[in-house]
């Protein structure tokens, strides 16, 4: 279990740690076959009987452990009494493109684990088809990212290790419009035609998008700032973008 | 400086700690009179000369300190080389109501500091008139909240220590429609008429809104979930709500 706190071990084993009832419930519900083992304290088992029951019903191993053992297994300061070992593998860009996606998110260089997890959760909520993550971004399988997806990692494909400009070219070759999201955009997200299949290309938290990436995109759009805030954080901006897509594409 | 990490000292002195260049830049730009002292390392001074220059131009004290001294002053693991002592006081509900607000946010019980700060930042970005915070919520002046507002604490009034049902009654008496935001809402945020002056009433991160609070509101609206995500986090949901208001009220 402790070894899974190392990125190399997660990559080699194809397994990740999923901490807390919210994420575990979603994994047991949407991807029970990917749950290998579930560890929880007696208190948590009593508080969330439906989670352990669903895991057992799906033929998964459920282990009751002490709080000390659980704390020793986990990365979180507060694992909330429950942790699951899950199988997880990144999606393939070719499969995503073959699925005729209406809305995608491409992250050029996201560095904060909480931001990455929240972006995946927001993309899932808005019904985006997949999240595409550059090689320069934080590792999707890190426990803090997994936690902040709140289970969404098991809901939609997340493709990792991508070269951003190469990916933009592949998306465009497949007829997917690439909108760079940047505060410097001339038009706002609400002024663009988001009906056709498209991808939102999001930059780094502090530096935004490199000029060559913005240039490779079909246009640059901004989320309007009506008050005095200098900017929005990456997860909020991305969530507003994918919800604008949902309004345009789903009415 | 260290004493300002205690809530009681902040409340008594009317001073808070503002960590990191992003927030300090906004305070120096929008509320220079509220900046008392600015402490920064030689490296940070060289990297952000415009911040120290603007502070000096406004007649503020600027002190160059070593990294160790700065770390000892701060709550953050990484204060990013800069911290300011600022005067800050909560807004008054009567003043907010007198300003004829078109859009407000009322937080019934927000517990996570990052969520509260991000909500204030999102409300500012969407042009909301103020953020109203219940007595049951996390302290607005805690360094982690201040950090995640990214300076927005100095852009719009934040009223604290409120009783939620009493506040809803006062808002309604002033002609402000109160929309409870909850996943159980029958209508979506996009289906409601957000033209008239209104407030978004947001619940606790885990438990949502207590039934009596939702009942006191004029209606209950939900952010639509198109994918498989169970929910959005509080900051994302609030940001989507206030941006729906901005679209309706600002076109």
XYZ file of C-alpha atoms in Angstrom:
502
model
C 0.000 0.000 0.000
C 2.715 2.461 0.978
C 4.611 1.724 -2.217
C 1.600 3.043 -4.169
C 2.459 6.508 -2.886
C 5.307 6.365 -5.449
C 4.499 7.338 -9.018
C 6.785 4.666 -10.517
C 5.032 1.912 -8.552
C 1.607 3.156 -9.639
C 2.690 3.282 -13.284
C 4.238 -0.225 -13.152
C 1.363 -1.855 -11.290
C -1.517 0.005 -12.954
C -2.947 0.546 -9.480
C -3.830 3.699 -7.553
C -5.010 4.613 -4.050
C -8.479 6.056 -3.664
C -9.033 7.748 -0.303
C -12.304 8.764 1.362
C -15.915 7.593 1.089
C -16.941 9.984 -1.707
C -14.457 8.656 -4.242
C -14.738 5.028 -3.122
C -18.541 5.119 -3.420
C -18.266 6.366 -7.005
C -15.681 3.712 -7.922
C -17.757 0.902 -6.388
C -20.852 2.193 -8.200
C -19.404 2.976 -11.637
C -16.355 0.742 -11.933
C -16.637 -2.122 -9.398
C -14.352 -4.331 -11.506
C -11.545 -1.807 -10.996
C -11.760 -1.947 -7.189
C -9.205 -4.502 -5.968
C -9.312 -4.117 -2.172
C -11.270 -1.897 0.181
C -9.875 -1.041 3.638
C -11.978 0.744 6.240
C -12.278 1.256 9.987
C -15.127 -0.233 12.054
C -16.521 3.280 12.518
C -16.560 4.030 8.785
C -18.053 0.608 8.022
C -20.922 1.418 10.395
C -21.358 4.907 8.939
C -21.374 3.905 5.259
C -22.719 0.320 5.251
C -23.893 0.732 1.629
C -20.342 1.165 0.339
C -18.907 -2.023 1.886
C -22.098 -3.932 0.974
C -21.864 -2.841 -2.662
C -18.174 -3.772 -2.769
C -18.875 -7.236 -1.309
C -21.828 -7.703 -3.676
C -19.434 -7.022 -6.560
C -17.099 -9.724 -5.210
C -14.435 -7.269 -3.978
C -12.234 -7.840 -0.920
C -13.324 -5.749 2.067
C -10.949 -5.495 5.057
C -11.679 -3.899 8.410
C -8.524 -2.284 9.833
C -7.600 -0.065 12.785
C -7.241 3.710 12.403
C -3.474 3.411 12.849
C -3.151 0.861 10.074
C -5.300 2.987 7.790
C -3.278 6.132 8.534
C -0.062 4.216 7.770
C -1.498 3.153 4.389
C -2.492 6.626 3.263
C -1.076 9.821 1.920
C -3.896 11.997 3.301
C -3.667 13.588 6.726
C -7.267 12.542 7.090
C -8.150 9.549 4.878
C -11.702 9.737 6.283
C -11.633 6.116 7.447
C -11.599 4.455 4.034
C -9.142 3.655 1.244
C -9.409 1.450 -1.838
C -6.728 0.009 -4.111
C -8.045 0.385 -7.652
C -6.891 -0.578 -11.105
C -6.702 2.454 -13.326
C -5.176 3.118 -16.702
C -5.109 6.258 -18.803
C -7.336 6.443 -21.870
C -6.035 6.379 -25.459
C -6.364 9.455 -27.660
C -7.282 7.277 -30.660
C -10.232 5.784 -28.730
C -11.390 9.242 -27.628
C -11.273 10.508 -31.226
C -13.112 7.422 -32.480
C -15.944 8.145 -30.015
C -16.928 11.318 -31.925
C -16.448 13.660 -28.932
C -18.445 16.913 -28.796
C -16.380 18.575 -26.055
C -12.875 17.890 -24.735
C -10.456 19.551 -22.324
C -6.706 19.676 -23.083
C -4.469 20.752 -20.192
C -1.157 22.160 -21.386
C 0.646 22.365 -18.057
C -1.425 22.015 -14.912
C 0.806 21.810 -11.841
C -1.490 21.870 -8.814
C -2.962 18.438 -7.963
C -6.179 19.949 -6.559
C -6.685 21.935 -9.772
C -6.214 18.872 -11.974
C -8.647 16.789 -9.920
C -11.220 19.579 -9.851
C -10.926 20.067 -13.626
C -11.627 16.344 -14.180
C -14.640 16.562 -11.840
C -15.954 19.702 -13.594
C -15.438 18.188 -17.070
C -17.361 15.101 -15.952
C -20.195 17.215 -14.483
C -20.527 19.196 -17.718
C -20.599 16.000 -19.771
C -17.274 16.499 -21.575
C -16.092 13.385 -23.415
C -12.540 13.211 -22.003
C -9.736 15.158 -20.363
C -6.371 15.213 -22.184
C -3.320 15.928 -20.026
C 0.147 16.985 -21.209
C 3.370 15.275 -20.164
C 4.361 18.543 -18.426
C 1.397 18.323 -16.046
C 1.165 16.852 -12.545
C 0.695 13.060 -12.363
C -3.010 12.151 -12.626
C -2.565 9.120 -10.340
C -1.187 11.094 -7.377
C -3.468 10.587 -4.348
C -4.316 14.286 -4.066
C -5.450 14.443 -7.706
C -7.440 11.219 -7.318
C -9.124 12.597 -4.166
C -10.160 15.867 -5.738
C -11.732 14.136 -8.750
C -14.325 12.817 -6.230
C -14.701 9.649 -8.311
C -14.776 11.291 -11.750
C -11.529 9.524 -12.667
C -13.737 6.442 -13.105
C -16.376 8.237 -15.168
C -14.572 9.555 -18.215
C -11.323 8.768 -20.049
C -8.264 10.742 -18.970
C -5.423 10.588 -21.518
C -1.958 11.398 -20.143
C 1.592 12.115 -21.286
C 0.595 14.124 -24.356
C 2.611 16.604 -26.386
C 0.345 19.643 -26.565
C 1.017 21.045 -30.037
C 1.012 17.533 -31.558
C -2.327 16.853 -29.850
C -3.840 20.109 -31.128
C -2.832 19.083 -34.666
C -4.425 15.629 -34.223
C -7.635 17.154 -32.853
C -7.835 19.639 -35.731
C -7.176 16.851 -38.256
C -10.209 15.091 -36.747
C -12.386 18.180 -37.279
C -12.289 19.327 -33.654
C -12.006 23.109 -33.208
C -9.379 24.072 -30.619
C -10.298 27.070 -28.433
C -7.434 28.425 -26.346
C -8.800 29.795 -23.065
C -6.879 32.875 -22.014
C -7.627 36.195 -20.344
C -6.135 37.895 -23.416
C -8.826 36.483 -25.731
C -10.610 39.076 -27.892
C -13.973 37.342 -27.719
C -15.658 35.893 -24.661
C -16.675 32.295 -24.208
C -20.333 33.395 -24.551
C -19.722 35.095 -27.901
C -18.221 32.020 -29.583
C -20.167 29.377 -31.508
C -19.679 26.328 -29.299
C -22.063 24.121 -31.265
C -19.405 22.290 -33.354
C -17.163 19.679 -31.718
C -14.354 21.469 -29.889
C -11.614 21.263 -27.276
C -10.737 23.803 -24.561
C -6.980 24.270 -24.338
C -6.011 25.461 -20.847
C -2.604 26.800 -19.768
C -0.495 26.830 -16.638
C -1.935 28.221 -13.362
C 0.546 31.105 -13.169
C 1.826 31.636 -16.694
C -1.217 30.770 -18.825
C -0.657 29.369 -22.325
C 2.689 29.621 -24.150
C 2.236 31.853 -27.242
C 3.036 28.998 -29.648
C 0.265 26.867 -28.148
C -2.281 29.708 -28.292
C -1.157 30.317 -31.886
C -1.701 26.658 -32.824
C -5.325 26.888 -31.642
C -8.162 28.079 -33.884
C -8.944 31.052 -31.660
C -8.440 32.491 -28.180
C -11.487 32.994 -25.947
C -11.726 34.525 -22.491
C -14.060 34.088 -19.560
C -15.398 37.628 -18.956
C -14.307 39.303 -15.709
C -17.041 41.700 -14.583
C -15.638 42.719 -11.193
C -12.119 43.655 -10.113
C -10.640 40.143 -9.893
C -7.469 39.825 -11.936
C -8.348 36.300 -13.040
C -10.119 33.082 -12.126
C -8.284 29.995 -10.987
C -7.714 27.243 -13.554
C -10.381 24.877 -12.241
C -13.053 27.597 -12.107
C -12.187 28.884 -15.587
C -12.264 25.374 -17.059
C -15.583 24.576 -15.377
C -17.132 27.784 -16.770
C -15.828 26.883 -20.264
C -17.166 23.311 -20.305
C -20.531 24.497 -18.965
C -20.690 27.063 -21.769
C -20.146 24.105 -24.135
C -22.936 22.149 -22.459
C -25.358 25.085 -22.833
C -24.513 25.404 -26.538
C -24.560 21.682 -27.310
C -27.291 20.392 -24.991
C -29.524 23.476 -24.785
C 3.323 38.906 12.980
C 3.043 35.427 14.455
C 0.239 36.568 16.746
C -1.804 37.401 13.635
C -2.059 33.655 12.991
C -4.585 33.690 15.871
C -8.185 34.591 15.037
C -8.692 36.526 18.285
C -5.683 38.742 17.578
C -6.875 39.431 14.031
C -10.360 40.343 15.270
C -9.009 42.626 18.044
C -6.412 44.369 15.854
C -8.437 44.565 12.634
C -5.334 43.296 10.830
C -4.721 40.242 8.664
C -1.779 38.564 6.942
C -1.704 38.522 3.168
C 0.780 36.005 1.734
C 2.160 35.751 -1.788
C 2.686 38.233 -4.648
C -0.727 37.714 -6.285
C -2.741 38.866 -3.287
C -0.272 41.579 -2.244
C -0.262 43.057 -5.756
C -4.061 43.330 -5.698
C -4.078 44.919 -2.225
C -1.410 47.458 -3.182
C -3.310 48.264 -6.375
C -6.892 48.419 -5.071
C -6.555 49.227 -1.377
C -3.081 50.740 -0.749
C -4.350 52.528 2.374
C -5.097 49.152 3.942
C -1.527 47.859 3.491
C 0.380 48.540 6.732
C 3.721 46.780 6.167
C 5.162 44.747 3.338
C 7.887 42.143 4.009
C 9.745 40.439 1.194
C 13.004 38.658 0.407
C 15.708 40.168 -1.802
C 14.884 37.574 -4.464
C 11.186 38.440 -4.493
C 11.940 42.168 -4.487
C 14.035 41.650 -7.628
C 11.380 39.473 -9.259
C 8.402 41.766 -8.589
C 9.909 45.287 -8.453
C 6.524 46.817 -9.402
C 4.878 45.582 -6.187
C 7.408 47.098 -3.772
C 7.588 50.270 -5.907
C 3.811 50.688 -5.822
C 3.771 50.096 -2.057
C 6.522 52.692 -1.488
C 4.787 55.147 -3.829
C 1.679 54.788 -1.666
C 3.762 55.610 1.405
C 3.712 52.062 2.808
C 6.556 50.507 4.818
C 8.574 48.003 2.763
C 11.012 45.729 4.622
C 13.531 43.358 3.059
C 13.935 40.234 5.233
C 15.713 36.869 4.990
C 13.846 33.721 3.901
C 14.058 32.349 7.449
C 12.477 35.457 8.950
C 9.738 35.393 6.332
C 9.024 31.702 6.930
C 8.793 32.362 10.678
C 6.247 35.126 10.052
C 3.923 33.044 7.887
C 1.342 30.350 8.076
C 1.993 29.062 4.545
C 4.512 26.304 3.879
C 5.535 28.420 0.936
C 4.740 32.139 1.434
C 6.255 32.780 -2.016
C 8.698 35.318 -0.657
C 6.242 38.042 0.284
C 3.801 38.873 3.083
C 1.863 42.037 3.937
C 0.109 43.095 7.132
C -3.170 44.660 6.078
C -6.065 46.367 7.769
C -9.308 44.637 6.966
C -12.791 44.821 8.383
C -15.947 42.989 7.399
C -18.660 44.876 5.533
C -22.033 45.805 7.034
C -25.223 44.209 5.716
C -27.052 47.561 5.945
C -24.457 49.189 3.663
C -24.689 46.322 1.180
C -28.486 46.593 1.072
C -28.283 50.377 0.680
C -26.077 49.900 -2.401
C -28.978 48.359 -4.374
C -27.169 45.064 -5.076
C -28.133 43.064 -8.185
C -26.437 39.798 -7.149
C -25.257 38.518 -3.757
C -23.888 35.258 -2.358
C -24.950 34.019 1.090
C -22.891 31.132 2.497
C -24.808 29.147 5.106
C -21.990 26.981 6.432
C -18.796 26.838 4.414
C -16.073 24.962 6.299
C -13.133 24.621 3.928
C -10.889 27.734 3.824
C -9.922 27.159 0.180
C -13.586 26.934 -0.796
C -14.481 30.166 0.989
C -11.585 32.057 -0.596
C -12.379 30.687 -4.051
C -16.063 31.630 -3.683
C -15.071 35.223 -2.848
C -12.754 35.286 -5.879
C -15.474 33.849 -8.152
C -18.114 36.274 -6.835
C -15.733 39.169 -7.499
C -14.962 37.931 -11.029
C -18.673 37.637 -11.842
C -19.309 41.145 -10.522
C -21.444 40.141 -7.513
C -22.021 43.019 -5.073
C -20.965 41.248 -1.864
C -20.445 37.899 -0.152
C -22.415 37.266 3.050
C -20.976 34.653 5.410
C -22.754 32.904 8.293
C -21.399 32.700 11.837
C -21.157 28.911 11.346
C -18.632 29.292 8.517
C -14.832 29.259 8.590
C -13.155 32.556 9.598
C -12.730 34.832 6.573
C -9.496 36.310 7.961
C -7.654 32.972 8.230
C -4.490 33.099 6.095
C -5.602 30.197 3.881
C -8.899 31.929 3.059
C -7.133 35.245 2.425
C -4.627 33.501 0.116
C -7.261 31.776 -1.977
C -9.220 35.006 -2.530
C -6.174 36.127 -4.595
C -6.827 39.726 -3.555
C -10.618 39.729 -3.980
C -11.054 40.315 -0.240
C -10.057 43.913 -1.058
C -12.425 44.219 -4.020
C -15.908 43.622 -2.610
C -17.541 43.740 0.825
C -17.578 40.495 2.791
C -20.097 40.523 5.657
C -19.435 37.970 8.420
C -21.056 36.450 11.511
C -24.576 36.342 10.050
C -27.568 34.280 11.116
C -28.722 32.677 7.874
C -32.516 32.605 8.221
C -32.558 36.123 9.681
C -30.447 37.323 6.750
C -32.751 35.682 4.201
C -35.685 37.520 5.786
C -33.808 40.837 5.633
C -32.865 40.259 1.984
C -36.454 39.390 1.060
C -37.751 42.460 2.940
C -35.432 44.513 0.708
C -36.924 42.968 -2.437
C -34.050 40.547 -3.078
C -35.132 37.104 -4.314
C -33.337 34.272 -2.466
C -32.408 31.263 -4.644
C -31.260 28.227 -2.689
C -28.665 26.322 -4.740
C -29.042 22.598 -4.235
C -28.714 19.452 -6.337
C -32.318 18.651 -5.382
C -33.703 21.763 -7.128
C -36.523 21.109 -9.610
C -35.415 23.791 -12.040
C -31.901 24.467 -13.269
C -30.005 27.701 -12.854
C -30.441 28.311 -16.611
C -34.226 27.958 -16.445
C -34.719 30.606 -13.746
C -35.292 34.316 -14.359
C -32.131 35.828 -12.918
C -32.885 39.368 -14.102
C -34.315 40.688 -10.793
C -31.990 41.374 -7.839
C -31.246 38.068 -6.103
C -28.986 36.188 -3.711
C -27.560 32.676 -4.086
C -27.846 30.758 -0.823
C -25.194 28.031 -0.686
C -25.001 25.185 1.863
C -22.308 23.132 3.527
C -19.727 21.248 1.420
C -20.871 17.799 2.558
C -24.419 18.227 3.810
C -25.779 20.951 1.531
C -28.511 23.269 2.853
C -30.562 22.485 5.983
C -34.246 21.974 4.942
C -35.397 25.006 6.972
C -32.957 27.266 5.129
C -33.982 25.923 1.706
C -37.619 26.370 2.766
C -37.022 30.013 3.762
C -35.704 30.752 0.246
C -37.990 31.709 -2.635
C -37.025 28.654 -4.688
C -34.419 25.913 -5.041
C -32.325 25.789 -8.224
C -29.717 23.260 -9.300
C -26.650 23.381 -11.503
C -27.346 20.706 -14.149
C -25.088 17.627 -14.050
C -24.746 16.229 -17.584
C -22.149 13.512 -16.955
C -21.796 10.955 -14.175
C -20.369 13.242 -11.468
C -22.399 13.068 -8.272
C -21.975 16.785 -7.628
C -19.758 19.837 -8.085
C -17.694 21.274 -5.279
C -19.035 24.342 -3.501
C -16.690 26.856 -5.121
C -17.380 25.568 -8.652
C -21.156 25.490 -8.088
C -21.145 29.033 -6.687
C -19.012 30.314 -9.561
C -21.392 28.773 -12.115
C -24.371 30.381 -10.301
C -22.913 33.903 -10.147
C -21.842 33.692 -13.797
C -25.412 32.686 -14.724
C -26.486 35.877 -12.893
C -23.958 37.943 -14.830
C -25.231 36.551 -18.163
C -28.817 37.402 -17.220
C -28.088 40.831 -15.769
C -25.233 42.064 -17.964
C -26.050 40.270 -21.226
